[in-house]
Tab-separated table of C-alpha atoms in Angstrom:
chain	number	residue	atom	x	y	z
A	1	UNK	CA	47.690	122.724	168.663
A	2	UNK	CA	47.353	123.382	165.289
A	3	UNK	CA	45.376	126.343	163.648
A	4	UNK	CA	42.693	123.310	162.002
A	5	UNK	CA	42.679	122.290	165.652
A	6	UNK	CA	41.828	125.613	167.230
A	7	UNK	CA	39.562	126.573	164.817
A	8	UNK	CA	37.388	123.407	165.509
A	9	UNK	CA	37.664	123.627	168.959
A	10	UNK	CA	35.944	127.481	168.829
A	11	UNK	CA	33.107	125.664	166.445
A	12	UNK	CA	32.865	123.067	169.127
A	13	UNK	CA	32.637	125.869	171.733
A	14	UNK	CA	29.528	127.749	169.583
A	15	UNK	CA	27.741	123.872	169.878
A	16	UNK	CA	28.240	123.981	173.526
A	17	UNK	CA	26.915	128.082	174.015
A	18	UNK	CA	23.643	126.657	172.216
A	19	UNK	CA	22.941	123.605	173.982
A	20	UNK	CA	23.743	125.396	177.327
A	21	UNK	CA	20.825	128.201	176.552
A	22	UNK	CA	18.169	125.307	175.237
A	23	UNK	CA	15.033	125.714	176.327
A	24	UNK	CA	13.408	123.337	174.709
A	25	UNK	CA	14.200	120.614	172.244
A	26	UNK	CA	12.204	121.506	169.181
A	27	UNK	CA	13.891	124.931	169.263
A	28	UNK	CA	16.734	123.157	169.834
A	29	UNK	CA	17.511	120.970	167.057
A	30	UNK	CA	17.131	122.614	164.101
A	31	UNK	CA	19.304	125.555	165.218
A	32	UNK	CA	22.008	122.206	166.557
A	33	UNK	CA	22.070	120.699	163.175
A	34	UNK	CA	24.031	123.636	161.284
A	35	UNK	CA	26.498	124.295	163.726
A	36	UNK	CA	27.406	120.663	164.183
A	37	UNK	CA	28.313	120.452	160.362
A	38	UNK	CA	30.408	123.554	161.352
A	39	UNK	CA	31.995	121.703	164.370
A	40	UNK	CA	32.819	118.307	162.087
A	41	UNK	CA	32.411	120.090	158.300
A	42	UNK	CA	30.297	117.964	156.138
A	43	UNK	CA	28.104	117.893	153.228
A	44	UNK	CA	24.823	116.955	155.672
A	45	UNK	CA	23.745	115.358	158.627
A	46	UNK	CA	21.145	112.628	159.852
A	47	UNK	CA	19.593	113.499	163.321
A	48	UNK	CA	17.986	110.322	164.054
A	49	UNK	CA	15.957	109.393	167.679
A	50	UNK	CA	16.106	105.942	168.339
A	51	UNK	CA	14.133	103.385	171.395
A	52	UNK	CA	11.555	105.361	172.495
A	53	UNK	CA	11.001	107.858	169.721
A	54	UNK	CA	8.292	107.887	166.580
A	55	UNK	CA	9.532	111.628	165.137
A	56	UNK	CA	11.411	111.160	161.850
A	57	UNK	CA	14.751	111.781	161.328
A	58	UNK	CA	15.760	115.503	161.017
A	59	UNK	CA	18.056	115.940	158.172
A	60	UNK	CA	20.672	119.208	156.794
A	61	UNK	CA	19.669	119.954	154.186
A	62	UNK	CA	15.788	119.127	154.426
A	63	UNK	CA	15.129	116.354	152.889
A	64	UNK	CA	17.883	114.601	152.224
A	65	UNK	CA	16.135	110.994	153.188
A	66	UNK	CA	13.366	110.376	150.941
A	67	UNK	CA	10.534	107.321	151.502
A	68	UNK	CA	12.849	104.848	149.325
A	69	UNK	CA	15.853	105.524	150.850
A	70	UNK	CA	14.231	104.720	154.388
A	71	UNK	CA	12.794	102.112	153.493
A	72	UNK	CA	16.150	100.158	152.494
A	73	UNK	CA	17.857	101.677	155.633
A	74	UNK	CA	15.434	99.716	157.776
A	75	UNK	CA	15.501	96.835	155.395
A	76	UNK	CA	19.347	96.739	155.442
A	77	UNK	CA	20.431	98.256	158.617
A	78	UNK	CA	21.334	95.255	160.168
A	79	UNK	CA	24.496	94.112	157.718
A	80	UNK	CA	25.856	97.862	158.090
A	81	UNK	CA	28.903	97.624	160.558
A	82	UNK	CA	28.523	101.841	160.922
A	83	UNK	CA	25.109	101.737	162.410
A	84	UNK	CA	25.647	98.173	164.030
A	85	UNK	CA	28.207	100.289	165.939
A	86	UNK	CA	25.676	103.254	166.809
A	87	UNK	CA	22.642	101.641	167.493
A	88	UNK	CA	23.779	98.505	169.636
A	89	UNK	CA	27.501	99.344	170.347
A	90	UNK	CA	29.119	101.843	171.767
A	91	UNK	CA	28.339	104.325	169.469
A	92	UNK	CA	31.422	106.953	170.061
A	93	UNK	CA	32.330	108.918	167.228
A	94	UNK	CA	33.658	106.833	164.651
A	95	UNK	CA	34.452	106.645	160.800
A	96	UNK	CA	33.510	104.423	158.036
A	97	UNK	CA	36.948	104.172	156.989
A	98	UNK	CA	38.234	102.509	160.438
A	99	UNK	CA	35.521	99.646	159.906
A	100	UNK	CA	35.517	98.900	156.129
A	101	UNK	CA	37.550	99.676	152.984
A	102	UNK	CA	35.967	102.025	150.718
A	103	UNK	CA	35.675	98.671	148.268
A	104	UNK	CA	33.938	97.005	151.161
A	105	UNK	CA	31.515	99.786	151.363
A	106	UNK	CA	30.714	99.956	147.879
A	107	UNK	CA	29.935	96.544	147.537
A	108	UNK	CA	27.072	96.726	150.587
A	109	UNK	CA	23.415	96.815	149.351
A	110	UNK	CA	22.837	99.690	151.656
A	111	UNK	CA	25.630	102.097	150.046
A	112	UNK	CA	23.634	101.640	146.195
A	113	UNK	CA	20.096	101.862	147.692
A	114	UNK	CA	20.746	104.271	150.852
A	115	UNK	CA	23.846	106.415	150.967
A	116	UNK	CA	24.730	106.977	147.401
A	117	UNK	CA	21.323	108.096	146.057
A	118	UNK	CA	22.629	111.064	148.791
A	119	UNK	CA	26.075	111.115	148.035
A	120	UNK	CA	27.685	109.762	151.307
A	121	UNK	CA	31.312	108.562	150.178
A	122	UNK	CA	32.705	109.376	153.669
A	123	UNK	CA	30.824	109.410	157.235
A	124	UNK	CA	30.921	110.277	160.861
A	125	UNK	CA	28.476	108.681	162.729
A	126	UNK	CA	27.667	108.594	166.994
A	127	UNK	CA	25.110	108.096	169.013
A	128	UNK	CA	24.289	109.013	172.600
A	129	UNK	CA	21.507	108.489	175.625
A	130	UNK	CA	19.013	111.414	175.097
A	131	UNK	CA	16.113	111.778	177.912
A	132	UNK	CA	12.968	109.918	177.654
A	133	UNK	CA	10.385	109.919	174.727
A	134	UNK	CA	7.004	108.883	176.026
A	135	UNK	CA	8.256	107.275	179.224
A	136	UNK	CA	11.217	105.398	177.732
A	137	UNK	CA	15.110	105.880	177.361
A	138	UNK	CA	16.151	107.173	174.120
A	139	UNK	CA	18.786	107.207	172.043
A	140	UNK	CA	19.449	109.663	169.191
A	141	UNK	CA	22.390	109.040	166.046
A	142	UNK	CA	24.136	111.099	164.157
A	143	UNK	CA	25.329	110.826	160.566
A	144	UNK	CA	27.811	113.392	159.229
A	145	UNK	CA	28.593	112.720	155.433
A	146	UNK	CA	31.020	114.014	152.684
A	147	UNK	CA	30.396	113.383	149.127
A	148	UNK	CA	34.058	113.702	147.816
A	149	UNK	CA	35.944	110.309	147.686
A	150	UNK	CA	39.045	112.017	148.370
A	151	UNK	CA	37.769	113.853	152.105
A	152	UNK	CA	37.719	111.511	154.983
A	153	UNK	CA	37.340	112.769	158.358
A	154	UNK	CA	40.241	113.457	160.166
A	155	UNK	CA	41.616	112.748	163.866
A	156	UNK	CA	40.410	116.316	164.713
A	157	UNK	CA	37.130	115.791	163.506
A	158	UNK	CA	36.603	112.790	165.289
A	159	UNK	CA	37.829	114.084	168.627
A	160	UNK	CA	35.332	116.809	168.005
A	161	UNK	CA	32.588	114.753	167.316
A	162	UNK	CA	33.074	112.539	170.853
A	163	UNK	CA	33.685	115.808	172.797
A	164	UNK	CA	30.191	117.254	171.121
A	165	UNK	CA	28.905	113.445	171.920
A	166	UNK	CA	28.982	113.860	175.698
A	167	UNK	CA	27.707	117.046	175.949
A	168	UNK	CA	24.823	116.729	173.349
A	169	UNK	CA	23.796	113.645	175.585
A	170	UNK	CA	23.761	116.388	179.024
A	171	UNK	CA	21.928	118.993	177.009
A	172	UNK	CA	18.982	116.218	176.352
A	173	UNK	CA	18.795	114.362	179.052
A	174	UNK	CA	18.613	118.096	181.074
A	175	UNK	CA	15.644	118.578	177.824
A	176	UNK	CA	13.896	115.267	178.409
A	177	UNK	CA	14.656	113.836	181.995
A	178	UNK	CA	13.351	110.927	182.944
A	179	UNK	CA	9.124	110.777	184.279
A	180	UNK	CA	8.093	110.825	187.785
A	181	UNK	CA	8.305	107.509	189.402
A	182	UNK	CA	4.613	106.487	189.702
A	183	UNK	CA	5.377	103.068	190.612
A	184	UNK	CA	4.890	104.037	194.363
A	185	UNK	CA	8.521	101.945	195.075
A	186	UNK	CA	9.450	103.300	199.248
A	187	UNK	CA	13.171	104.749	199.362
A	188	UNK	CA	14.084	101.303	201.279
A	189	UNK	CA	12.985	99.402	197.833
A	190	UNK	CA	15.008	101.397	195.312
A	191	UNK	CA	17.851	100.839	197.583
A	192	UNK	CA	17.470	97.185	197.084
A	193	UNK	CA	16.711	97.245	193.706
A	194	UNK	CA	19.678	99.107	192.982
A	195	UNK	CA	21.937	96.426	194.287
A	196	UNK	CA	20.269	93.655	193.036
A	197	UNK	CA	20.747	95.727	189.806
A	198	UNK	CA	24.018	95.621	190.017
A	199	UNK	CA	24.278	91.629	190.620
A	200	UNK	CA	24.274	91.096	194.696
A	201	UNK	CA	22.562	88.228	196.604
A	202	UNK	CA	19.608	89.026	198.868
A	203	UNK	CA	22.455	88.029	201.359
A	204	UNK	CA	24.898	90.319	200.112
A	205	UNK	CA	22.054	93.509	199.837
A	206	UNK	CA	21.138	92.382	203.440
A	207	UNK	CA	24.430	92.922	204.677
A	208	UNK	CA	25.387	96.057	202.805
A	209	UNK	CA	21.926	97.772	204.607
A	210	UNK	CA	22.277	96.407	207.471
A	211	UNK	CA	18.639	94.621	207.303
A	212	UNK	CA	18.036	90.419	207.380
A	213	UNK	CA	17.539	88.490	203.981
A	214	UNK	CA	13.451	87.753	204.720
A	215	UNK	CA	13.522	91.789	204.919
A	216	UNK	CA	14.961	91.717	201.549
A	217	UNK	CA	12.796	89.153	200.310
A	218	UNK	CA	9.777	90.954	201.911
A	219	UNK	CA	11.369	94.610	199.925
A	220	UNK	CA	11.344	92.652	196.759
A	221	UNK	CA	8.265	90.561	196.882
A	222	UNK	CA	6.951	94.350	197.193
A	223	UNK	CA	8.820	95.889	193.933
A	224	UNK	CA	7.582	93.023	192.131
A	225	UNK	CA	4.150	93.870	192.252
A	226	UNK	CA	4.689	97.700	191.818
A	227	UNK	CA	6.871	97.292	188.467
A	228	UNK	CA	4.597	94.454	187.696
A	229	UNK	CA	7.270	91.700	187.165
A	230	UNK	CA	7.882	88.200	187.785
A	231	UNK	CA	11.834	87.803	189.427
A	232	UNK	CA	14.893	88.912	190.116
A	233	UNK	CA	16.135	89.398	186.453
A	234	UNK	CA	13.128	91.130	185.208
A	235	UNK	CA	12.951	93.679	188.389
A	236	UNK	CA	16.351	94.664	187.586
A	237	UNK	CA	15.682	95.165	184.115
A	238	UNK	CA	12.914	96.963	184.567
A	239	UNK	CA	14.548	99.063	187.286
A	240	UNK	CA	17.373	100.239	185.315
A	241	UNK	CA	15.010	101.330	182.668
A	242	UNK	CA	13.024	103.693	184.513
A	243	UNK	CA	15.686	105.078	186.989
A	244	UNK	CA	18.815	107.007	185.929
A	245	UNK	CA	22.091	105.070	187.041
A	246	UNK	CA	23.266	108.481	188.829
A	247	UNK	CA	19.872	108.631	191.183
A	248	UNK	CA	20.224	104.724	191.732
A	249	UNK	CA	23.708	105.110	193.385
A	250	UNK	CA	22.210	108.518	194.572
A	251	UNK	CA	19.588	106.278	197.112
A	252	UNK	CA	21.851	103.608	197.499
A	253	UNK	CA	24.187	105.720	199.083
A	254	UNK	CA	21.666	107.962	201.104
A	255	UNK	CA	20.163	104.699	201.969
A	256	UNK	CA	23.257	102.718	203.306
A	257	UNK	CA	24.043	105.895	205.258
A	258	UNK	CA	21.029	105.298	207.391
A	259	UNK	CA	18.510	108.195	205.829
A	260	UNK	CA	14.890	107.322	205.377
C-alpha cells in the first residue's frame, strides 16, 4: 500500500471513531463534514438529505449554496448524469470524470448556473439510506468538489469514499431508526407480507408457513386494512417502506421456524 494510501485509510479511520461515538445527528454532522474532506481532500462538500427530509443542505464552507444556485439545481437536476446516479441509481462513490468529459460538463446548463458560480471543476459524489425523517426512509448525498481543472479524484479517493459510504449509512440509520410499527400488523402478517414482498403466490407463502391459501388470503385481507391499501402490489410497497429489509427476513425466519 502506498504512503497516499495509508494516510487516507488513517483519515478514513478518524470518520469511523466519530460516527461510532454519535449521539445524536445534529452534533453529528457538522463535526462529519470536515473530516470527510480530510478522508477524500476537497475544496467543499454538499451534505444533502433527500425523500423524507425538509432541512437544507449542510455545506463546508457555510454557505457555499446560495438561493440562485438552488434554485437551478432543482430546475436542472434531472439532465445531470452525477446526481441522476445519486439520487435514483446506485449512488456508490463515483466521479464526474467516469460519466462525462470535462467538455461534456461544461457545456451542461447546470455547470454555468450551479457548480461554477462555486468552483466545482472536479466532484465526488454518493449517496446512502440514512434512518427515517418524519416517518419515512431517507436518503442523504454527498458532493465533494475541487476547483483546480488539473485535480481529479483518484482510485484511492474513491475507494475511500464507498468504504466511508457504508458506514455513514450504519451510523444514521443507528441515529434515525425506523418508527414503531403502529399499524397493529400480528407477527403471522409481517411474515406474509414479507414474502409476498419478495414476489411469492399466496400458494407459494402458504406452503413456505405451513398454513392453507384462504389463511393467507384471510392474513392479507387483514394487512390491507391496517396499511390502508388496496392489493397485493400496493401492500408490498407499502410494507417495504415502513419495515427494514433485515427485520422482514428477521420474522420471516422466526416465523417459518414455528415461533409466535
Amino acid at each position: 500500500m502506498s504512503t497516499a494510501a495509508v494516510a487516507g485509510l488513517r483519515r478514513v479511520l478518524a470518520v469511523v471513531d466519530l460516527l461510532i461515538e454519535a449521539v445524536d445527528e445534529e452534533t453529528l454532522v457538522p463535526a462529519l463534514l470536515p473530516l470527510l474532506l480530510s478522508a477524500v481532500p476537497g475544496d467543499s462538500i454538499i451534505w444533502a438529505p433527500r425523500s423524507g427530509s425538509t432541512d437544507p443542505p449542510r455545506t463546508v464552507p457555510a454557505g457555499l449554496l446560495t438561493a440562485d444556485v438552488r434554485e437551478a439545481f432543482a430546475r436542472e437536476a434531472a439532465s445531470d448524469s452525477l446526481v441522476v446516479h445519486t439520487t435514483v441509481g446506485p449512488g456508490t462513490a463515483m466521479r464526474r470524470s467516469t460519466l462525462q468529459t470535462r467538455s461534456e460538463f461544461h457545456a451542461l446548463a447546470a455547470y454555468t448556473d450551479v457548480y461554477r458560480p462555486f468552483g466545482a471543476e472536479q466532484q465526488l459524489a454518493m449517496s446512502f439510506p440514512a434512518g427515517y425523517a418524519q416517518g419515512v426512509p431517507r436518503k442523504v448525498c454527498v458532493a465533494i468538489n475541487r476547483s483546480g481543472i488539473g485535480s481529479d479524484f483518484s482510485e484511492d479517493d474513491v475507494a475511500n469514499a464507498d468504504l466511508l459510504r457504508i458506514r455513514l449509512g450504519h451510523a444514521l440509520d443507528r441515529l434515525s431508526p425506523a418508527p414503531p410499527d403502529a399499524t397493529g400488523i400480528t407477527r403471522r402478517e409481517s411474515a406474509v407480507l414479507a414474502l409476498l414482498a419478495r414476489g411469492l403466490t399466496n400458494q407459494q407463502i402458504a406452503r413456505r408457513l405451513d398454513i392453507s391459501p384462504r389463511t393467507v388470503d384471510k392474513h392479507l385481507e387483514h394487512a390491507y386494512t391496517k396499511l390502508r391499501v388496496g392489493g397485493r402490489v400496493a401492500a408490498a410497497n407499502a410494507w417495504l417502506t415502513r419495515r427494514p429489509t433485515a427485520t422482514v427476513a428477521g420474522e420471516e425466519t422466526e416465523t417459518v421456524r414455528g415461533r409466535p
